[in-house]
Tab-separated table of C-alpha atoms in Angstrom:
chain	number	residue	atom	x	y	z
A	1	MET	CA	128.737	96.535	130.925
A	2	ASP	CA	129.865	97.366	127.394
A	3	TRP	CA	127.488	98.610	124.723
A	4	ILE	CA	127.293	95.424	122.663
A	5	THR	CA	126.574	93.354	125.790
A	6	ALA	CA	123.827	95.802	126.791
A	7	ILE	CA	122.077	95.378	123.426
A	8	GLU	CA	122.453	91.586	123.563
A	9	ASN	CA	120.994	91.512	127.086
A	10	ALA	CA	118.163	93.777	125.987
A	11	ILE	CA	117.283	91.427	123.132
A	12	SER	CA	117.293	88.487	125.559
A	13	PHE	CA	115.011	90.432	127.912
A	14	ILE	CA	112.625	91.215	125.042
A	15	GLU	CA	112.499	87.554	124.020
A	16	ARG	CA	111.790	86.395	127.593
A	17	ASN	CA	108.998	88.949	127.968
A	18	ILE	CA	107.685	89.202	124.424
A	19	THR	CA	104.012	89.031	125.479
A	20	GLU	CA	104.436	91.554	128.320
A	21	ASP	CA	104.071	95.337	128.232
A	22	LEU	CA	107.463	96.261	126.790
A	23	THR	CA	108.437	99.917	126.643
A	24	VAL	CA	111.758	101.485	125.711
A	25	GLY	CA	112.096	102.827	129.243
A	26	ARG	CA	111.525	99.448	130.844
A	27	ILE	CA	113.984	97.668	128.553
A	28	ALA	CA	116.665	100.357	128.909
A	29	ALA	CA	116.331	100.301	132.704
A	30	GLU	CA	116.801	96.519	132.651
A	31	VAL	CA	120.237	96.957	131.042
A	32	ASN	CA	121.079	100.125	133.005
A	33	THR	CA	121.218	102.382	129.953
A	34	SER	CA	119.679	105.752	129.113
A	35	ALA	CA	116.439	105.230	127.193
A	36	PHE	CA	117.561	107.846	124.662
A	37	TYR	CA	120.912	106.218	123.955
A	38	PHE	CA	119.448	102.717	124.076
A	39	GLN	CA	116.864	103.537	121.412
A	40	LYS	CA	119.457	105.314	119.299
A	41	GLY	CA	122.099	102.595	119.665
A	42	PHE	CA	119.596	99.805	119.044
A	43	SER	CA	118.488	101.412	115.793
A	44	MET	CA	122.061	102.040	114.659
A	45	LEU	CA	123.246	98.503	115.386
A	46	CYS	CA	120.139	96.520	114.499
A	47	GLY	CA	118.559	98.485	111.672
A	48	TYR	CA	115.150	98.637	113.404
A	49	THR	CA	113.636	100.747	116.127
A	50	VAL	CA	112.871	98.885	119.338
A	51	GLY	CA	109.160	99.122	118.580
A	52	GLU	CA	109.590	97.733	115.066
A	53	TYR	CA	111.639	94.811	116.344
A	54	ILE	CA	109.094	93.894	119.037
A	55	ARG	CA	106.207	94.227	116.580
A	56	MET	CA	107.822	91.964	113.984
A	57	ARG	CA	108.842	89.352	116.553
A	58	ARG	CA	105.294	89.232	117.947
A	59	LEU	CA	103.705	88.902	114.515
A	60	SER	CA	106.195	86.197	113.555
A	61	LEU	CA	105.378	84.232	116.699
A	62	ALA	CA	101.654	84.794	116.208
A	63	GLY	CA	101.865	83.336	112.695
A	64	SER	CA	103.633	80.241	114.020
A	65	GLU	CA	100.975	79.733	116.680
A	66	LEU	CA	98.229	79.914	114.061
A	67	LEU	CA	99.888	77.068	112.186
A	68	ILE	CA	100.504	74.727	115.110
A	69	SER	CA	97.549	75.364	117.425
A	70	ASP	CA	93.810	75.983	117.423
A	71	VAL	CA	94.044	79.174	119.486
A	72	LYS	CA	91.329	81.725	118.686
A	73	VAL	CA	92.362	84.818	116.760
A	74	ILE	CA	90.920	87.096	119.469
A	75	ASP	CA	93.030	85.338	122.110
A	76	LEU	CA	96.115	85.635	119.930
A	77	ALA	CA	95.454	89.339	119.435
A	78	MET	CA	95.223	89.928	123.188
A	79	LYS	CA	98.302	87.803	123.877
A	80	TYR	CA	100.499	89.850	121.551
A	81	GLY	CA	99.324	93.273	122.672
A	82	TYR	CA	96.541	94.224	120.250
A	83	ASP	CA	93.346	95.862	121.461
A	84	SER	CA	91.047	94.051	119.034
A	85	PRO	CA	90.999	91.300	116.403
A	86	ASP	CA	90.647	94.010	113.722
A	87	SER	CA	93.830	95.840	114.695
A	88	PHE	CA	95.650	92.511	114.961
A	89	THR	CA	94.413	91.414	111.521
A	90	LYS	CA	95.536	94.680	109.901
A	91	ALA	CA	99.019	94.352	111.409
A	92	PHE	CA	99.119	90.657	110.468
A	93	ILE	CA	98.302	91.462	106.824
A	94	ARG	CA	100.991	94.170	106.657
A	95	PHE	CA	103.608	91.744	107.953
A	96	HIS	CA	102.603	88.375	106.487
A	97	GLY	CA	100.676	89.486	103.384
A	98	CYS	CA	97.609	87.424	104.312
A	99	THR	CA	94.930	87.295	106.997
A	100	PRO	CA	94.955	84.991	110.034
A	101	THR	CA	91.916	83.282	108.486
A	102	ASP	CA	93.878	82.593	105.283
A	103	VAL	CA	96.567	80.858	107.340
A	104	ARG	CA	94.084	78.826	109.344
A	105	ARG	CA	91.822	77.779	106.484
A	106	SER	CA	94.003	77.533	103.397
A	107	GLY	CA	97.528	77.171	104.731
A	108	ALA	CA	98.760	80.475	103.305
A	109	ASN	CA	102.470	81.156	103.540
A	110	ILE	CA	103.664	83.196	106.501
A	111	LYS	CA	106.910	85.034	107.210
A	112	ALA	CA	109.411	84.247	109.941
A	113	PHE	CA	111.418	86.939	111.713
A	114	ALA	CA	114.128	85.365	113.873
A	115	PRO	CA	115.579	86.940	117.047
A	116	LEU	CA	118.539	89.195	116.439
A	117	HIS	CA	122.061	88.251	117.492
A	118	ILE	CA	124.632	91.024	117.657
A	119	LYS	CA	128.063	90.268	116.217
A	120	LEU	CA	130.792	92.844	116.581
A	121	THR	CA	133.339	93.009	113.774
A	122	LEU	CA	136.129	95.555	114.040
A	123	ASP	CA	138.021	95.995	110.769
A	124	GLY	CA	141.535	97.410	110.806
A	125	GLY	CA	142.656	100.420	108.847
A	126	THR	CA	139.662	102.661	109.530
A	127	VAL	CA	140.051	106.043	111.201
A	128	MET	CA	137.432	107.811	113.294
A	129	GLU	CA	138.186	111.373	114.299
A	130	TYR	CA	137.210	112.501	117.806
A	131	ARG	CA	138.463	114.323	120.868
A	132	ILE	CA	137.688	114.184	124.584
A	133	GLU	CA	137.041	117.641	125.999
A	134	LYS	CA	136.025	118.613	129.517
A	135	LYS	CA	133.563	121.483	129.367
A	136	PRO	CA	132.336	123.502	132.352
A	137	ALA	CA	128.606	123.817	132.915
A	138	PHE	CA	126.938	126.195	130.479
A	139	LYS	CA	123.473	127.459	129.586
A	140	VAL	CA	121.523	127.317	126.359
A	141	MET	CA	118.276	128.986	125.365
A	142	GLY	CA	115.713	127.897	122.828
A	143	ILE	CA	112.437	126.157	122.179
A	144	SER	CA	111.770	122.579	123.237
A	145	LYS	CA	109.224	119.842	122.849
A	146	MET	CA	108.641	116.306	124.108
A	147	PHE	CA	109.075	113.433	121.670
A	148	SER	CA	108.490	109.702	121.817
A	149	TYR	CA	111.448	107.480	121.022
A	150	GLU	CA	109.412	105.523	118.502
A	151	SER	CA	108.592	108.464	116.212
A	152	ALA	CA	111.378	110.959	116.968
A	153	ASN	CA	113.249	110.351	113.711
A	154	GLN	CA	110.241	111.601	111.755
A	155	ASP	CA	108.980	114.227	114.223
A	156	ILE	CA	112.169	116.134	115.067
A	157	PRO	CA	112.850	117.310	111.464
A	158	GLN	CA	109.295	118.637	111.419
A	159	PHE	CA	110.015	120.483	114.679
A	160	TRP	CA	112.992	122.171	113.012
A	161	ASN	CA	110.749	123.229	110.130
A	162	GLU	CA	108.279	124.719	112.600
A	163	ALA	CA	111.090	126.568	114.406
A	164	PHE	CA	112.136	128.357	111.236
A	165	VAL	CA	108.520	129.322	110.541
A	166	LEU	CA	108.438	130.893	114.029
A	167	ALA	CA	111.690	132.785	113.425
A	168	ASP	CA	110.073	136.246	113.628
A	169	GLN	CA	108.501	135.505	117.004
A	170	ARG	CA	111.281	133.350	118.498
A	171	PRO	CA	114.527	133.930	116.600
A	172	VAL	CA	116.534	130.780	117.342
A	173	LEU	CA	119.455	130.242	115.009
A	174	GLY	CA	119.706	126.559	115.871
A	175	MET	CA	123.348	126.367	116.924
A	176	TYR	CA	122.505	123.239	118.918
A	177	GLY	CA	120.057	120.374	118.811
A	178	VAL	CA	119.955	119.034	122.374
A	179	CYS	CA	118.335	115.825	123.629
A	180	PHE	CA	117.513	115.688	127.335
A	181	ASP	CA	116.758	112.440	129.151
A	182	GLU	CA	117.914	113.362	132.645
A	183	MET	CA	116.037	110.519	134.353
A	184	MET	CA	117.367	107.982	131.816
A	185	ALA	CA	114.016	106.199	131.858
A	186	GLY	CA	110.603	106.374	130.225
A	187	ASP	CA	109.529	106.430	126.601
A	188	GLN	CA	109.853	110.138	125.903
A	189	PHE	CA	112.610	112.720	125.889
A	190	ARG	CA	112.817	116.468	125.501
A	191	TYR	CA	114.500	117.999	122.465
A	192	MET	CA	115.594	121.644	122.318
A	193	ILE	CA	116.596	123.748	119.320
A	194	ALA	CA	119.002	126.063	121.091
A	195	ASP	CA	121.610	128.819	120.988
A	196	ASP	CA	124.170	130.027	123.501
A	197	TYR	CA	122.445	131.762	126.410
A	198	ILE	CA	121.998	135.529	126.310
A	199	ALA	CA	119.932	136.651	129.306
A	200	GLU	CA	118.318	139.709	127.701
A	201	LYS	CA	117.350	137.851	124.543
A	202	ALA	CA	116.019	134.825	126.410
A	203	GLU	CA	113.795	137.042	128.532
A	204	ALA	CA	112.635	139.264	125.688
A	205	MET	CA	111.764	136.340	123.434
A	206	LYS	CA	110.416	134.142	126.241
A	207	LEU	CA	112.819	131.361	125.306
A	208	GLY	CA	113.349	128.352	127.497
A	209	VAL	CA	116.646	128.175	129.390
A	210	GLN	CA	118.492	124.957	130.178
A	211	ASP	CA	121.616	124.258	132.238
A	212	ILE	CA	124.029	121.750	130.721
A	213	PRO	CA	126.120	120.171	133.514
A	214	GLU	CA	129.899	119.971	133.481
A	215	HIS	CA	131.028	116.856	131.634
A	216	SER	CA	133.792	115.227	129.725
A	217	TRP	CA	132.461	115.055	126.179
A	218	ALA	CA	133.454	112.828	123.300
A	219	ILE	CA	133.211	115.194	120.330
A	220	PHE	CA	132.949	113.825	116.791
A	221	PRO	CA	133.373	116.127	113.761
A	222	CYS	CA	131.066	115.678	110.760
A	223	ARG	CA	131.766	117.270	107.371
A	224	GLY	CA	129.663	117.402	104.248
A	225	PRO	CA	126.126	118.076	103.022
A	226	MET	CA	123.534	117.193	105.643
A	227	PRO	CA	122.100	114.861	106.843
A	228	LEU	CA	124.193	111.909	105.612
A	229	PRO	CA	127.512	112.732	107.359
A	230	LEU	CA	125.728	113.172	110.683
A	231	GLN	CA	123.867	109.878	110.264
A	232	GLU	CA	127.024	108.008	109.279
A	233	VAL	CA	129.049	109.320	112.229
A	234	ASN	CA	126.196	108.426	114.576
A	235	ARG	CA	126.187	104.897	113.200
A	236	ARG	CA	129.938	104.524	113.628
A	237	ILE	CA	129.838	105.867	117.195
A	238	PHE	CA	127.620	102.978	118.243
A	239	SER	CA	128.950	100.255	115.976
A	240	GLU	CA	132.684	101.016	116.190
A	241	TRP	CA	133.729	103.651	118.691
A	242	LEU	CA	131.754	102.845	121.851
A	243	PRO	CA	132.516	99.086	121.829
A	244	ALA	CA	136.264	99.651	121.447
A	245	SER	CA	136.916	103.022	123.109
A	246	GLY	CA	137.131	102.230	126.819
A	247	TYR	CA	134.421	104.840	127.461
A	248	GLU	CA	130.755	104.543	128.282
A	249	ILE	CA	127.896	107.047	128.168
A	250	ALA	CA	127.771	109.060	131.385
A	251	GLU	CA	124.349	110.741	131.280
A	252	GLY	CA	121.232	111.177	129.215
A	253	TYR	CA	122.360	114.141	127.157
A	254	ASN	CA	123.221	114.366	123.484
A	255	ILE	CA	124.211	117.540	121.646
A	256	GLU	CA	124.509	118.231	117.948
A	257	TYR	CA	126.446	121.404	117.172
A	258	TYR	CA	125.704	123.134	113.854
A	259	SER	CA	127.871	125.731	112.115
A	260	ASN	CA	126.115	128.800	110.766
A	261	PRO	CA	124.919	127.815	107.253
A	262	ALA	CA	125.479	131.408	106.134
A	263	ASP	CA	129.226	130.841	106.452
A	264	PHE	CA	129.130	128.244	103.664
A	265	LYS	CA	128.465	128.881	100.001
A	266	LYS	CA	125.807	126.157	99.722
A	267	GLY	CA	124.587	126.318	103.299
A	268	THR	CA	123.939	122.958	104.928
A	269	GLN	CA	124.413	121.284	101.541
A	270	ASP	CA	127.962	122.564	101.135
A	271	PRO	CA	130.655	119.855	100.817
A	272	GLN	CA	132.552	121.556	103.669
A	273	TYR	CA	129.579	122.142	105.989
A	274	TYR	CA	130.665	121.350	109.560
A	275	THR	CA	128.764	119.854	112.485
A	276	GLU	CA	129.705	117.970	115.655
A	277	ILE	CA	128.133	115.294	117.838
A	278	TRP	CA	128.795	115.649	121.585
A	279	ILE	CA	128.278	112.690	123.928
A	280	PRO	CA	128.967	112.861	127.707
A	281	VAL	CA	131.309	109.998	128.608
A	282	LYS	CA	133.218	108.448	131.482
A	283	GLU	CA	135.889	105.794	131.541
A	284	ARG	CA	134.672	102.228	131.923
């Protein structure tokens, strides 16, 4: 199954089960995709996280039901996954700009959010630099933490900030940012700020150690002041490269390689600052 088809099938699954307990892990498993890569690819292609999309679809449908039926607000709240009428009303106001009571009593305007449909457009004349490299198994050492897919974009930068505060106790340079989702299921993944493994240092500093299996990796260079080049290459991997490459994601790993900022005049904000994105792949 190609990447675009997987996202389309996932959207269809969400629509068929919109009032059920929908988690990233459950949806990703339905389309046989790593939860980490599914969440990342969905956001890149659709412009919303999975959770945001489900939330907006439910609130859109709830608004329509208020207009065309006499269903009680408490029943509507339970149907669309809210624990109480109060939490439902707060979410309803944020989305629609009015309360459920306003809609029922005074015919206030509501907002519609239609189901997404993925359309792939490949434009000629664009170049995306990459290489396929088979790497033997290797070890990294560092500090790691569990993150939820829904909030990872906000929480991981904070984790990096914390790591630099801890530099005296746990001196991790941050050569790699590694995402681990070995089971390719669930709604959480482990993220490690890591360096190449040095046994004595790992033991002395009580750093975590992780084996990275042998893989063929698609490696994408990124150049320029962070974080925009990294974000743009990530977007193009999912929107352009994966659909047309003949490769698919092999396992639930993702590695970002970072050059030493000290080697660049303006550090990570230097126009020539260099990073890479590594994705384990296999031929379709």
